[in-house]
Short mmCIF file of C-alpha atoms and ligand atoms in Angstrom, two decimals:
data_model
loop_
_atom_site.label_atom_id
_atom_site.label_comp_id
_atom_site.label_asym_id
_atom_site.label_seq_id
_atom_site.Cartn_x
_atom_site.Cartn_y
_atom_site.Cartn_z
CA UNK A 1 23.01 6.49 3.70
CA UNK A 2 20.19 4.69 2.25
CA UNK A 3 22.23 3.49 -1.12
CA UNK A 4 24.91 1.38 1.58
CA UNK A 5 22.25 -0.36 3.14
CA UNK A 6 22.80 -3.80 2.62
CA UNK A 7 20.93 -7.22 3.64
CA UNK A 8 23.59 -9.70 4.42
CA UNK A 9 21.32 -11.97 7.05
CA UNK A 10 22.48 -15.30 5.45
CA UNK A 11 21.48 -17.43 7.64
CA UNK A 12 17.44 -16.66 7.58
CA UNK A 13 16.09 -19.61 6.14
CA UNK A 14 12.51 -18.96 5.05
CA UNK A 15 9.64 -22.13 5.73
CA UNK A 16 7.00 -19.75 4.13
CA UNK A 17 4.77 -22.61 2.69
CA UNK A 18 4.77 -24.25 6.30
CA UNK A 19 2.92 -21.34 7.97
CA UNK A 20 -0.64 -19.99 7.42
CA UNK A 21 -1.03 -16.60 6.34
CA UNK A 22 -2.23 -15.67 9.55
CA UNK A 23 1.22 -17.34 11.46
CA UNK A 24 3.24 -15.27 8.82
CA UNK A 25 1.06 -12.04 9.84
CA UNK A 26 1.21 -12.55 13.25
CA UNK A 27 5.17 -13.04 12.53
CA UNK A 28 5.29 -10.07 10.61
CA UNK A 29 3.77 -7.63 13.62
CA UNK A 30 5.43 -9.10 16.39
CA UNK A 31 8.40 -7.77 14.67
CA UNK A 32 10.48 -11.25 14.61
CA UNK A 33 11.49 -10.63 10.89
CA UNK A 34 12.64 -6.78 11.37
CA UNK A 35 16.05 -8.68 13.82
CA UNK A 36 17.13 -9.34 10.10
CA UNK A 37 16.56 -5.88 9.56
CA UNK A 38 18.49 -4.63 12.80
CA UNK A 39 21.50 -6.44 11.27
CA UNK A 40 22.37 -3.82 8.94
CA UNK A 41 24.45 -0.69 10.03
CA UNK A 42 22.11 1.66 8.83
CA UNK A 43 19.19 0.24 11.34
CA UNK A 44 17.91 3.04 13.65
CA UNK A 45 16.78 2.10 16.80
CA UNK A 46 15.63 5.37 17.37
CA UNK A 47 13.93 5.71 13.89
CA UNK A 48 12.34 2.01 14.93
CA UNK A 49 10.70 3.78 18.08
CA UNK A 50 9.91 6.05 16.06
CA UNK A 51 7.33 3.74 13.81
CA UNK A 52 7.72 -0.02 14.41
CA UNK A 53 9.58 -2.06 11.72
CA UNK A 54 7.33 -4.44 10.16
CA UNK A 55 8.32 -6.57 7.30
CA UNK A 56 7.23 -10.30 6.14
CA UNK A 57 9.05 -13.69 4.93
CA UNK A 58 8.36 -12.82 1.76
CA UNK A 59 10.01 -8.88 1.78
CA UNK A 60 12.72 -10.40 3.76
CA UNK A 61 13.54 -13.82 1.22
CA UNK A 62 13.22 -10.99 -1.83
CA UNK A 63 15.01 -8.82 -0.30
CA UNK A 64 17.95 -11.45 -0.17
CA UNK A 65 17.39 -13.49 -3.39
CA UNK A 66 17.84 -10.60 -5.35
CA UNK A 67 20.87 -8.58 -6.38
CA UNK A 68 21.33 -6.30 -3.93
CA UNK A 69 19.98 -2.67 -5.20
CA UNK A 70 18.59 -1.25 -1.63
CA UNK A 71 14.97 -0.91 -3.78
CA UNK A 72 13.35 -2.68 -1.50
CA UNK A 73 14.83 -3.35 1.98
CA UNK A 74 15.17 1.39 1.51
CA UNK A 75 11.22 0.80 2.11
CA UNK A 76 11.43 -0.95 5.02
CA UNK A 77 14.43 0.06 6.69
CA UNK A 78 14.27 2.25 10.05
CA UNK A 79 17.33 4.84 9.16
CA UNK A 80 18.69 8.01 11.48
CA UNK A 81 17.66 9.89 8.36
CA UNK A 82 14.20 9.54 10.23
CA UNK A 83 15.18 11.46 12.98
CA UNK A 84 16.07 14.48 11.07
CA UNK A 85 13.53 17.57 11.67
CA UNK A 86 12.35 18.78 8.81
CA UNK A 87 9.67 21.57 9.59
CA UNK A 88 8.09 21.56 6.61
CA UNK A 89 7.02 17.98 6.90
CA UNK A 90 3.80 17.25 8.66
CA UNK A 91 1.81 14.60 10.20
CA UNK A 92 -1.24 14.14 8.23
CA UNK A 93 0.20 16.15 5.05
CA UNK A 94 -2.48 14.67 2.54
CA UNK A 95 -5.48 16.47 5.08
CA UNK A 96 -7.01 13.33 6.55
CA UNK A 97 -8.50 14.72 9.06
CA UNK A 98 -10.90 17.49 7.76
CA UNK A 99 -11.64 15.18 5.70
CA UNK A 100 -12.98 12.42 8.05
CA UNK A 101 -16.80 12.38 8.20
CA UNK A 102 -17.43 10.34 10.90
CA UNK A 103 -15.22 7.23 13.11
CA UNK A 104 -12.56 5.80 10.34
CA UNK A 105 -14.86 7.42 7.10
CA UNK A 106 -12.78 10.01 5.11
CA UNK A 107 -15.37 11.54 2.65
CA UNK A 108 -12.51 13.88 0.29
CA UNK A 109 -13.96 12.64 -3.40
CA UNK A 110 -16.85 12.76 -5.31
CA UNK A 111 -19.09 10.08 -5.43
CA UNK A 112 -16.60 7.58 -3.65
CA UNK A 113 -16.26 6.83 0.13
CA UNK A 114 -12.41 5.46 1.97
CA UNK A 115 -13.15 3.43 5.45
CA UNK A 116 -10.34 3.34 7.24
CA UNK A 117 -10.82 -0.69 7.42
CA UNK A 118 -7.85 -1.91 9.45
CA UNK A 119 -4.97 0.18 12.02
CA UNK A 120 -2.79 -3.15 10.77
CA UNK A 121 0.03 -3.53 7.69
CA UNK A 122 2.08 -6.53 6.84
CA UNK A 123 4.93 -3.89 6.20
CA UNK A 124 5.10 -1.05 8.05
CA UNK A 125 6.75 1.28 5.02
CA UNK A 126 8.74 4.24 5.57
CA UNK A 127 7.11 6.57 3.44
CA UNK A 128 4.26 5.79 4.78
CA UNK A 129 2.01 8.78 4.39
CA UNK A 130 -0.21 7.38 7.28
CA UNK A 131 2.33 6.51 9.23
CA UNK A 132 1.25 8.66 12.00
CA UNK A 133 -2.70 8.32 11.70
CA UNK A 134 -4.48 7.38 15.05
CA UNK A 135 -5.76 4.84 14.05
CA UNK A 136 -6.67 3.61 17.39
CA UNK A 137 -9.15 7.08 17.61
CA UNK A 138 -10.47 6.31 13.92
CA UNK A 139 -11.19 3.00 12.87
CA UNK A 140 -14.22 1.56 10.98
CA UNK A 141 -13.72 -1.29 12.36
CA UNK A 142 -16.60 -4.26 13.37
CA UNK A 143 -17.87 -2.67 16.15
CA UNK A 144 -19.10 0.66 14.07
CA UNK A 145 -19.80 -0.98 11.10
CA UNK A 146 -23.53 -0.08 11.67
CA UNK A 147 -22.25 3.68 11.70
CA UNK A 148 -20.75 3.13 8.32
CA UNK A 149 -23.77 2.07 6.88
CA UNK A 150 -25.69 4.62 8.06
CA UNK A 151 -23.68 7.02 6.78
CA UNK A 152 -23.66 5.56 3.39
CA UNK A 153 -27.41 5.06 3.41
CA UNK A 154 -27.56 8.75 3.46
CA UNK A 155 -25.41 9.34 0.98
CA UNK A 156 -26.75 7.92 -1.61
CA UNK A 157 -24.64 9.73 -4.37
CA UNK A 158 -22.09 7.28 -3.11
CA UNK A 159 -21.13 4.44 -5.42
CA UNK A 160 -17.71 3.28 -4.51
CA UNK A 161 -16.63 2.24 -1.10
CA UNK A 162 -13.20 1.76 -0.61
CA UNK A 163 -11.57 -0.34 1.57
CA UNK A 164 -8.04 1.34 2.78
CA UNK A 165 -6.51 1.35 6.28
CA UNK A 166 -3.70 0.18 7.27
CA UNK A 167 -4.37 -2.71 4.91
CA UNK A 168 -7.67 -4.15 4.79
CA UNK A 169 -6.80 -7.83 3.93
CA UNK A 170 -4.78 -8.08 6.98
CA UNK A 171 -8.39 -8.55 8.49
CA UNK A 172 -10.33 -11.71 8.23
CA UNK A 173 -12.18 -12.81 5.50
CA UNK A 174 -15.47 -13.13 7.70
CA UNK A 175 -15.23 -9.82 8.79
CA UNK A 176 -15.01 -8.62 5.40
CA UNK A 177 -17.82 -11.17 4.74
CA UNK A 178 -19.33 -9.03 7.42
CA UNK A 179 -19.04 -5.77 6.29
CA UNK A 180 -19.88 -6.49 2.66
CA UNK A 181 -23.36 -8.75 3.71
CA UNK A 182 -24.16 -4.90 4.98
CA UNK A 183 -23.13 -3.43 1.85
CA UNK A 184 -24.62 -5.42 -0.32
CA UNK A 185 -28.00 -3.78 0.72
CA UNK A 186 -26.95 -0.56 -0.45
CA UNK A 187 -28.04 -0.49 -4.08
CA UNK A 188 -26.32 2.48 -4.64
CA UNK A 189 -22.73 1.24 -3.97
CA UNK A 190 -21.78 -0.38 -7.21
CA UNK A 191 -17.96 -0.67 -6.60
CA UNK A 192 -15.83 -2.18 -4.03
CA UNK A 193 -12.18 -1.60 -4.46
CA UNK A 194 -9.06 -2.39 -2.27
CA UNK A 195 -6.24 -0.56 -1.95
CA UNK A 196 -3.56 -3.50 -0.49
CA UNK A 197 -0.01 -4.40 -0.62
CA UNK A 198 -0.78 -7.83 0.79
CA UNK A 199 -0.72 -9.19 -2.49
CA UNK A 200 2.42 -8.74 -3.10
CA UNK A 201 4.14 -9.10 0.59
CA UNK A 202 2.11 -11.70 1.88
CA UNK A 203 0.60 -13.79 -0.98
CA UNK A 204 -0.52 -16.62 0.98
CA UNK A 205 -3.50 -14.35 2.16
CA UNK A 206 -4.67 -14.58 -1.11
CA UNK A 207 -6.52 -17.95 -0.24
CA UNK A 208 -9.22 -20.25 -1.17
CA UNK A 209 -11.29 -18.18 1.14
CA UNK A 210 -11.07 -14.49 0.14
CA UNK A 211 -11.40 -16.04 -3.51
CA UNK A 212 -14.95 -17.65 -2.55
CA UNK A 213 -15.67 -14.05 -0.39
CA UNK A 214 -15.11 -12.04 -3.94
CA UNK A 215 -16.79 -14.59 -5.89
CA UNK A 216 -20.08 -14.26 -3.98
CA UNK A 217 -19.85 -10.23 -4.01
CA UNK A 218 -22.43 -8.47 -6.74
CA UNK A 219 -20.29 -5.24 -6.48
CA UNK A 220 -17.48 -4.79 -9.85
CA UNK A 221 -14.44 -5.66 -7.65
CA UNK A 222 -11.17 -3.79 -7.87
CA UNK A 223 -8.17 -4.28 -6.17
CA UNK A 224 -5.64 -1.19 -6.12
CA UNK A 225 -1.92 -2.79 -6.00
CA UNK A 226 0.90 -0.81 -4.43
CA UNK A 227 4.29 -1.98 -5.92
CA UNK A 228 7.19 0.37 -6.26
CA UNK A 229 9.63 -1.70 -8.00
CA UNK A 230 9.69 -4.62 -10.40
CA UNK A 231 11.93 -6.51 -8.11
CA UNK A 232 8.68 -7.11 -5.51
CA UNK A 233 6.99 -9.02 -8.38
CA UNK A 234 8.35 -12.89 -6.88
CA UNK A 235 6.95 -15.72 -8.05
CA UNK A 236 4.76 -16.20 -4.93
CA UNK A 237 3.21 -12.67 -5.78
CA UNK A 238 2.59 -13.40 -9.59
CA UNK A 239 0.88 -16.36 -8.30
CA UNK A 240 -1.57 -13.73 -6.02
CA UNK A 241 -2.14 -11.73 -8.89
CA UNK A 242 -3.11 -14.62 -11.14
CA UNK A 243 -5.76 -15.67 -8.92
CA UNK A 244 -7.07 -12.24 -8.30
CA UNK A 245 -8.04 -11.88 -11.71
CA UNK A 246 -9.21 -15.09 -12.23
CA UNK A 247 -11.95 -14.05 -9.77
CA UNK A 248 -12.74 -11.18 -11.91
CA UNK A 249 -10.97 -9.02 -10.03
CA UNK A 250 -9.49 -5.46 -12.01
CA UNK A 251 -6.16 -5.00 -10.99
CA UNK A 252 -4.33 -1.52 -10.45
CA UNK A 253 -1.17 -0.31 -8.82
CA UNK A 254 -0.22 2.55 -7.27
CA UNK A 255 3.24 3.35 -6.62
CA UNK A 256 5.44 5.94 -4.79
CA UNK A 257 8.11 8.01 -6.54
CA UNK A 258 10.60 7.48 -3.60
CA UNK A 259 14.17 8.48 -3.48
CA UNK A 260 16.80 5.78 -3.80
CA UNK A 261 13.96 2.82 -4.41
CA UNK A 262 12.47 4.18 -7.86
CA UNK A 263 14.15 7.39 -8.76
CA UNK A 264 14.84 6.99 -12.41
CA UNK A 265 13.15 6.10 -15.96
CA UNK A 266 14.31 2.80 -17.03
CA UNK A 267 13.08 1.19 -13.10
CA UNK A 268 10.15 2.74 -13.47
CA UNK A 269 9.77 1.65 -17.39
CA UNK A 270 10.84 -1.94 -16.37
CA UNK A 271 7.83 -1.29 -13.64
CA UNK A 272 4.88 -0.82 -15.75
CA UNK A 273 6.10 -3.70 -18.12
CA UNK A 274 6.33 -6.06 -15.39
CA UNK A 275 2.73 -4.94 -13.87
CA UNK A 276 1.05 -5.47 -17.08
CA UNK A 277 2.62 -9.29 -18.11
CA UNK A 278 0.98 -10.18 -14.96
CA UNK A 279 -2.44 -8.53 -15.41
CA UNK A 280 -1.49 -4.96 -13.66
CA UNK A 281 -2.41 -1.57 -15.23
CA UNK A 282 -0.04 1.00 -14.02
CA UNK A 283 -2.88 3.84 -12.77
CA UNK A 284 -0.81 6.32 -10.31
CA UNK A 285 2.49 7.51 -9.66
CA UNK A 286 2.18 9.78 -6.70
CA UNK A 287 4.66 12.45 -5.71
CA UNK A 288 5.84 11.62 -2.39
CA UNK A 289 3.79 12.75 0.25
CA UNK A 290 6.07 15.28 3.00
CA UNK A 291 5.09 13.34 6.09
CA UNK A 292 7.13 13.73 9.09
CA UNK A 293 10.18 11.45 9.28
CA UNK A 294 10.20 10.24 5.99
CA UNK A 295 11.97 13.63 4.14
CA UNK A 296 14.88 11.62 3.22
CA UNK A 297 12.28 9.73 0.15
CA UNK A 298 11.12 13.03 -1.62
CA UNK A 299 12.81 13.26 -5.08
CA UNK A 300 12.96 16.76 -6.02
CA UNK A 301 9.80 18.02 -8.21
CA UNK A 302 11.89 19.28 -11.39
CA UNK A 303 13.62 15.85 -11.24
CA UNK A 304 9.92 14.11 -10.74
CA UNK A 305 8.97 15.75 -13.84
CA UNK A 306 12.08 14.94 -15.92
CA UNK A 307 11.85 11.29 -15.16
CA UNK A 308 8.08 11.15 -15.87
CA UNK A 309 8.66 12.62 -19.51
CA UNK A 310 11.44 10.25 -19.98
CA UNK A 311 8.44 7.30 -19.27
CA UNK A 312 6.44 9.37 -21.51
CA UNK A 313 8.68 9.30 -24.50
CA UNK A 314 9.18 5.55 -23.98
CA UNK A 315 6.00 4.01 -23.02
CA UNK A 316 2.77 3.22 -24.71
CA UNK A 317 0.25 5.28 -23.16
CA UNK A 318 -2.06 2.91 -21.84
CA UNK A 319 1.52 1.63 -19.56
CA UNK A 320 2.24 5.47 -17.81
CA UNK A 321 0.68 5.56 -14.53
CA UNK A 322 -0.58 9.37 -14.03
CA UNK A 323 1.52 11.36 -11.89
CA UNK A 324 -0.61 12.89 -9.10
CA UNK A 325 -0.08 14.45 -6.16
CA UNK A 326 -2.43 14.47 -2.85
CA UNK A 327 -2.94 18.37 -1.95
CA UNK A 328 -4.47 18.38 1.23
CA UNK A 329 -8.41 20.26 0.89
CA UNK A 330 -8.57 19.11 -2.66
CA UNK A 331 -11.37 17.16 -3.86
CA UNK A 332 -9.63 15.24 -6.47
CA UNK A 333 -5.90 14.40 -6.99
CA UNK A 334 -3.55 16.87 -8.46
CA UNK A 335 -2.04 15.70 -11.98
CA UNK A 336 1.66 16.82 -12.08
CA UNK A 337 2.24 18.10 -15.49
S1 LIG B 1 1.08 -0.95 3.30
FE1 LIG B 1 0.17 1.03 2.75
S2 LIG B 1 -0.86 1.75 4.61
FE2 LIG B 1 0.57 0.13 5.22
S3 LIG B 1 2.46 1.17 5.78
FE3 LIG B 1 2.65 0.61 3.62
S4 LIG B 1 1.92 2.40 2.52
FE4 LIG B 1 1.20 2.60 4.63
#
């Protein structure tokens, strides 16, 4: 079971400060860090075949600073539980597909364009409702860039691009630099947001460089957060955060409702306080998306709704995240009431 899963690696030492983000990235994918992982009795190495463990120094040090909870190594964690079948659990369940307009474009909502950026994650987690997206079939990546334009120059009722994946800051910051010197021509995009965890589980990416790349951008910059629990919020990711909105940068999170990470009101409270001391506005709270493999995170919906009226009772409004769900064929996301 998730709830015994315990980190008890003691003797990872962490030289995080001595490697560049890119050493720590590079780390992070050639699975290295994920042996500290495979130490616990719950690790799967079926469920790790499955969809390759991929966790950073930073998860891995907060994972063992902290009082042990499960909240965060649960995320990361290949379990059996992943081998379960569970028929009613799919591979794309939030409709990618239909809704992809061209190589690594999905077109779903009005107005506002997601590129598939990058097939790459610092963390591969769990729950990951892309977990089994092809990425290697649908990528805007460099090489089609000039596709993505095009498309965008005819659709000119476009105003937001957003850069998703994968995560998009695990790419470099001259091929963002490269993707955005196309943009930029495009009068009618007005908006650039990101949707990244890298903030928060690989901070050093958050460098002198990608601060100079948003500085010089014209577009109203947003950067879409995805923390789950209050306990990912280290002092190295405060520290991202801070400079992001320095560099004018509006700040967001998104989390998951997930089963045994964030399951009840006063995490979830202690959440949205801790987002907004460091310049976070809690924006979505997504029911759990039924991808394949991943069953064991769904929290019941009657139970999803009592726990989001206990935040309501408790917190200001402008602190309670909207829940939402992703209904595949939609053209907008699904408040859960
Ligand atoms: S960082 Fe985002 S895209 Fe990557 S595995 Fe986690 S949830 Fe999925």
């Amino acid at each position: 079971m998730l709830l015994h899963v315990k980190i008890t690696a003691i003797f990872y030492t962490s030289i995080i400060m001595a490697k560049s983000w890119q050493q720590q990235l590079k780390n992070a994918l050639s699975g290295d860090h994920s042996k500290t992982l495979q130490t616990q009795e719950d690790y799967s190495q079926q469920a790790a075949k499955l969809f390759r463990p991929v966790v950073t120094d930073e998860v891995i040090n907060a994972i063992q600073k902290q009082p042990y909870t499960g909240a965060l190594s649960n995320q990361f964690l290949p379990t059996s539980a992943e081998t379960e079948d569970h028929p009613d659990f799919t591979s794309d369940p939030v409709g990618d597909h239909n809704a992809l307009a061209d190589q690594g474009i999905i077109h779903k909502y009005h107005g506002r364009v997601l590129l598939v950026a990058s097939g790459s994650c610092a963390v591969n987690c769990r729950y990951c409702f892309r977990r089994h997206f092809p990425y290697h079939k649908h990528l805007a990546s460099r090489h089609n860039w000039q596709a993505v334009i095009d498309y965008l120059s005819a659709h000119t009722e476009v105003h937001e691009v957003i850069l998703s994946g994968g995560d998009p800051l695990t790419l470099t910051t001259s091929s963002l630099q490269s993707l955005t010197d196309q943009l930029t021509k495009l009068n009618h995009i007005k908006t650039l947001r990101i949707h990244s965890r890298i903030p928060t589980v690989l901070p050093d990416r958050i460098d002198k460089p990608l601060m100079d790349w948003l500085d010089r951008l014209r577009f109203h910059k947003v950067l879409v957060t995805h923390i789950n629990h209050a306990d990912e919020l280290t002092d190295n990711a405060i520290n991202s955060l801070n400079k992001l909105k320095q560099h004018n940068v509006t700040l967001l999170n998104q989390s998951v409702l997930l089963k045994s990470v964030n399951d009840d009101v006063d995490t979830l409270i202690k959440l949205s306080y801790a987002l907004f001391n460091n310049g976070v506005l809690p924006y979505y709270l997504h029911l759990f998306d039924r991808v394949q493999n991943a069953a064991h995170f769904e929290v019941d919906i009657s139970q999803a709704k009592l726990i989001y009226e206990g935040m309501r009772r408790k917190l200001p409004g402008y602190l309670l995240p909207k829940m939402v769900q992703e209904v595949a064929g939609q053209t907008a996301k699904t408040p859960v009431n």
